[in-house]
CSV table of N, CA and C in Angstrom, one decimal:
chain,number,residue,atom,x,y,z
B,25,UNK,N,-9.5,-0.5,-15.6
B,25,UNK,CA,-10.2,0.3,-14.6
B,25,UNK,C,-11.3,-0.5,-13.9
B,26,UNK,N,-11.6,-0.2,-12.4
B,26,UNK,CA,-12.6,-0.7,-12.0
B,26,UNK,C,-13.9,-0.6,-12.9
B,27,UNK,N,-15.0,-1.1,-12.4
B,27,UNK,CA,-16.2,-1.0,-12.3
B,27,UNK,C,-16.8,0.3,-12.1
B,28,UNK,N,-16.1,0.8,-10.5
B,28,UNK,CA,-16.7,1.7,-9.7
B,28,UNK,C,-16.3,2.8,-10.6
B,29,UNK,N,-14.9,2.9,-11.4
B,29,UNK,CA,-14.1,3.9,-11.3
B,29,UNK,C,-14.4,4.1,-13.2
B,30,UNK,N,-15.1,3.2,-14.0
B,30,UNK,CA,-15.5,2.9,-14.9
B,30,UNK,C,-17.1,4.0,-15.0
B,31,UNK,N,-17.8,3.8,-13.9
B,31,UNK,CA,-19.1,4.4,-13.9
B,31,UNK,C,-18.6,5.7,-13.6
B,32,UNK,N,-17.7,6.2,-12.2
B,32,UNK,CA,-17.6,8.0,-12.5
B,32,UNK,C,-17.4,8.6,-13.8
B,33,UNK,N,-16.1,7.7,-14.6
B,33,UNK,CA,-16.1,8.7,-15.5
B,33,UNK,C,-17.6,8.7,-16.8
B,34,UNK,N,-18.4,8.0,-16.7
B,34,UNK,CA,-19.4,7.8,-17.5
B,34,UNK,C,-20.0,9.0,-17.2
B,35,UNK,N,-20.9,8.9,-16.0
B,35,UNK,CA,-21.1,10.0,-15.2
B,35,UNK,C,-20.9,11.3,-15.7
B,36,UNK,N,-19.0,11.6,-15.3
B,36,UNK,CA,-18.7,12.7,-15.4
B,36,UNK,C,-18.8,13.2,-16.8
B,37,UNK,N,-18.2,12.4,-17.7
B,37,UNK,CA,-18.6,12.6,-19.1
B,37,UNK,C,-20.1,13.0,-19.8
B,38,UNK,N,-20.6,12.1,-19.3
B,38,UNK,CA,-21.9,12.5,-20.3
B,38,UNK,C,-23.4,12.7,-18.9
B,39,UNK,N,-23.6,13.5,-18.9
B,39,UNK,CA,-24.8,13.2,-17.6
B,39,UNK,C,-26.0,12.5,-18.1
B,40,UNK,N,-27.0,12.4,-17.3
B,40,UNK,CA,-27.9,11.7,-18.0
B,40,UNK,C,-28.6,12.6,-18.8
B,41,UNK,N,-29.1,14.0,-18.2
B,41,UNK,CA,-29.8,14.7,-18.6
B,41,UNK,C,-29.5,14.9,-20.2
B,42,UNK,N,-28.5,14.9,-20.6
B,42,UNK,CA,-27.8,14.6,-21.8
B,42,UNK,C,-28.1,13.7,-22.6
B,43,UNK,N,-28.2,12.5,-22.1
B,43,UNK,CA,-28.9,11.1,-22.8
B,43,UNK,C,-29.8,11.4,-22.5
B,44,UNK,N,-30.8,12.2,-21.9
B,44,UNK,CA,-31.9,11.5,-21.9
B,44,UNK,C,-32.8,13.0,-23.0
B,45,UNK,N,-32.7,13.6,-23.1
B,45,UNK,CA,-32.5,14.7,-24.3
B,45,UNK,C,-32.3,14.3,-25.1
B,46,UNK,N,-31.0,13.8,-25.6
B,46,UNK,CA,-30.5,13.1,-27.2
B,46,UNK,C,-31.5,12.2,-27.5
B,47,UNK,N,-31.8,11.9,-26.7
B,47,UNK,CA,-32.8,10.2,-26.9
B,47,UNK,C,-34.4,10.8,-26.7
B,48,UNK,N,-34.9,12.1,-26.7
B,48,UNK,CA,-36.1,12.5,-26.7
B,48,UNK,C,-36.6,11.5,-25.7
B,49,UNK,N,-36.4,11.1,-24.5
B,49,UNK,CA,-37.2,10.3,-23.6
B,49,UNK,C,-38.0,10.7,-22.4
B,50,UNK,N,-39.1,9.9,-22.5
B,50,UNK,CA,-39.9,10.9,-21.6
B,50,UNK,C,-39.6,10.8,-19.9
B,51,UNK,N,-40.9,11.5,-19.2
B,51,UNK,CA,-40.2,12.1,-17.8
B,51,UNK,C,-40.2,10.6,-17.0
B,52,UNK,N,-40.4,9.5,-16.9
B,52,UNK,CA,-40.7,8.2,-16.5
B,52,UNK,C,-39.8,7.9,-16.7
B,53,UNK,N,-39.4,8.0,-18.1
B,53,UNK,CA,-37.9,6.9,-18.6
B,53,UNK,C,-36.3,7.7,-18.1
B,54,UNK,N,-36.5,9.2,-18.5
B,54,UNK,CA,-35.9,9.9,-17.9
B,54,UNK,C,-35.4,9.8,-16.1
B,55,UNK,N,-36.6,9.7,-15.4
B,55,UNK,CA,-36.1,9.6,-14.0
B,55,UNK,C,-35.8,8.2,-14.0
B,56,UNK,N,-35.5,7.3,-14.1
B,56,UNK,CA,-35.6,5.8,-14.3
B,56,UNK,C,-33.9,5.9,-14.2
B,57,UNK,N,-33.4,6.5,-15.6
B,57,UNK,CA,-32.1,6.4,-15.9
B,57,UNK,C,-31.3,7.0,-15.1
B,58,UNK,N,-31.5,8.7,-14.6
B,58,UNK,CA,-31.0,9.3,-13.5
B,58,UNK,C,-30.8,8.1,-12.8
B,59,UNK,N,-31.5,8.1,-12.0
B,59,UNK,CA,-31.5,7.1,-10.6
B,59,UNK,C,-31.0,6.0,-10.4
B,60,UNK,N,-30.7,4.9,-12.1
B,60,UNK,CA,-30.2,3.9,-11.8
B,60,UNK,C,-28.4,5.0,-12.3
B,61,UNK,N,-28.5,5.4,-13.2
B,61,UNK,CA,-26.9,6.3,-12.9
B,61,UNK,C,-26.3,6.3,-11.7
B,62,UNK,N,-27.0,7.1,-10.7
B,62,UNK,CA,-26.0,7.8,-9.7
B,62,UNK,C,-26.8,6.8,-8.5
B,63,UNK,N,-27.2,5.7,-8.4
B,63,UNK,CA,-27.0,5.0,-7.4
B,63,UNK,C,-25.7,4.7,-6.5
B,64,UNK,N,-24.9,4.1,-7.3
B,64,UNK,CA,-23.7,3.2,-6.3
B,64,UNK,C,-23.2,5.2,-6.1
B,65,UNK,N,-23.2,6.2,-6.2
B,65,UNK,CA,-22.6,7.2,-6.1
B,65,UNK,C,-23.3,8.6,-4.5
B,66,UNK,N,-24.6,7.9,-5.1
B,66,UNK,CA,-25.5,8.8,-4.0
B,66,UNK,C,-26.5,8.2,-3.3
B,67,UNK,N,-28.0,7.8,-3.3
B,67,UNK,CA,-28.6,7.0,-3.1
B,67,UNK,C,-28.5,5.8,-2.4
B,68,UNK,N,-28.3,4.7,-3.2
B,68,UNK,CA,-28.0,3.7,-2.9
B,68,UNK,C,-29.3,2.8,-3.2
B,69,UNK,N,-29.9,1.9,-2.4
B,69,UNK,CA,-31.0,1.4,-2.5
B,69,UNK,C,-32.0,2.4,-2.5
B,70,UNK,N,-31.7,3.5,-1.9
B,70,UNK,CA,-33.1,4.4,-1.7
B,70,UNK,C,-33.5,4.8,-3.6
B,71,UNK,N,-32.3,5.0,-4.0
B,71,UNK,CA,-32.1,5.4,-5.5
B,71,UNK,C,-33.0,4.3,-6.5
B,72,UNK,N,-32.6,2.9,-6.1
B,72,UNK,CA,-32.9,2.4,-7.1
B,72,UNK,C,-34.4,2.1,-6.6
B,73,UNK,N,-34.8,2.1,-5.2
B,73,UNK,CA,-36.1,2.4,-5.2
B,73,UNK,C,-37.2,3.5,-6.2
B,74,UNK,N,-36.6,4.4,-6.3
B,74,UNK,CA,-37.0,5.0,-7.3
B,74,UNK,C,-36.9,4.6,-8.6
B,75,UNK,N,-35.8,4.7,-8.5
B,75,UNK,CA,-36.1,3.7,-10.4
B,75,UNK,C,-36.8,3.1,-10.4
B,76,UNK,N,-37.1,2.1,-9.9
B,76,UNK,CA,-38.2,1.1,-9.8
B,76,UNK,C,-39.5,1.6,-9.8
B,77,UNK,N,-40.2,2.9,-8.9
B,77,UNK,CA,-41.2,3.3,-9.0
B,77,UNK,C,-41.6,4.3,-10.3
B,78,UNK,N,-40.9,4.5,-10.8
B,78,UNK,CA,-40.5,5.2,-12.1
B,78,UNK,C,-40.5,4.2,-13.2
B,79,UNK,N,-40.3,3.4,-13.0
B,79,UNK,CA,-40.4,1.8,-13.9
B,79,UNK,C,-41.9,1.4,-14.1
B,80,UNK,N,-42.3,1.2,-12.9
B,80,UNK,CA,-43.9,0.7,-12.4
B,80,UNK,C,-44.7,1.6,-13.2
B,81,UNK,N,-44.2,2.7,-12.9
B,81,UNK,CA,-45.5,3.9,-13.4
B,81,UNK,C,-45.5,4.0,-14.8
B,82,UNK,N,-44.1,4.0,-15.6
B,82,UNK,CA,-44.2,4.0,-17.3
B,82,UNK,C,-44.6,2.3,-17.7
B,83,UNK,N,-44.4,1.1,-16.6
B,83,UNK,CA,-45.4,-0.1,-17.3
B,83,UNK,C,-46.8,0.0,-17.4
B,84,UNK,N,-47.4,0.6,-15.8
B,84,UNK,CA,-48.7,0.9,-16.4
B,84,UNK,C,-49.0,1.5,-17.2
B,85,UNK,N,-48.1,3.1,-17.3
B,85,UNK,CA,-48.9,3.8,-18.7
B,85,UNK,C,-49.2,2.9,-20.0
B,86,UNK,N,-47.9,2.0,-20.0
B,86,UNK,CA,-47.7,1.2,-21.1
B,86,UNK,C,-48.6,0.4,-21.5
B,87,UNK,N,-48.9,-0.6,-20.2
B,87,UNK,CA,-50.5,-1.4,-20.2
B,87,UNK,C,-51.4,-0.6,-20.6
B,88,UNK,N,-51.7,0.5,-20.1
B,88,UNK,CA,-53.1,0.9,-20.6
B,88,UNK,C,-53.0,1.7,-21.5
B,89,UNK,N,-52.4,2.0,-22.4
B,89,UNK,CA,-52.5,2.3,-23.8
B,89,UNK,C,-51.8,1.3,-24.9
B,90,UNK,N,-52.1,-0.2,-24.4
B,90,UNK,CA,-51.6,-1.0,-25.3
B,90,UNK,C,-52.9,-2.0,-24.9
């Protein structure tokens, strides 16, 4: 299988909201993973711009309570 064709069924199978529940993860890491998920599908760069800002924001938390 492709790549491309490799990530829908991932997708379709299991959503994030699903992993990211199983995995108790919080709302930072949570939107992080959405976004990098359904990039090549919706988004695109705008998508992974978000993850990234979703990134940024759980490093600082991270910094300042470490």
């Amino acid at each position: 299988l492709s790549i491309r064709r490799q990530r829908q069924m991932c997708i379709r199978d299991s959503q994030p909201i699903e992993f990211i529940m199983a995995n108790d993860l919080g709302f930072c890491e949570g939107n992080a993973i959405k976004y990098i998920c359904r990039y090549q599908l919706k988004g695109g760069t705008q998508d992974l711009d978000k993850a990234i800002h979703y990134l940024n924001l759980l490093k600082e938390s991270y910094n300042g309570n470490n």
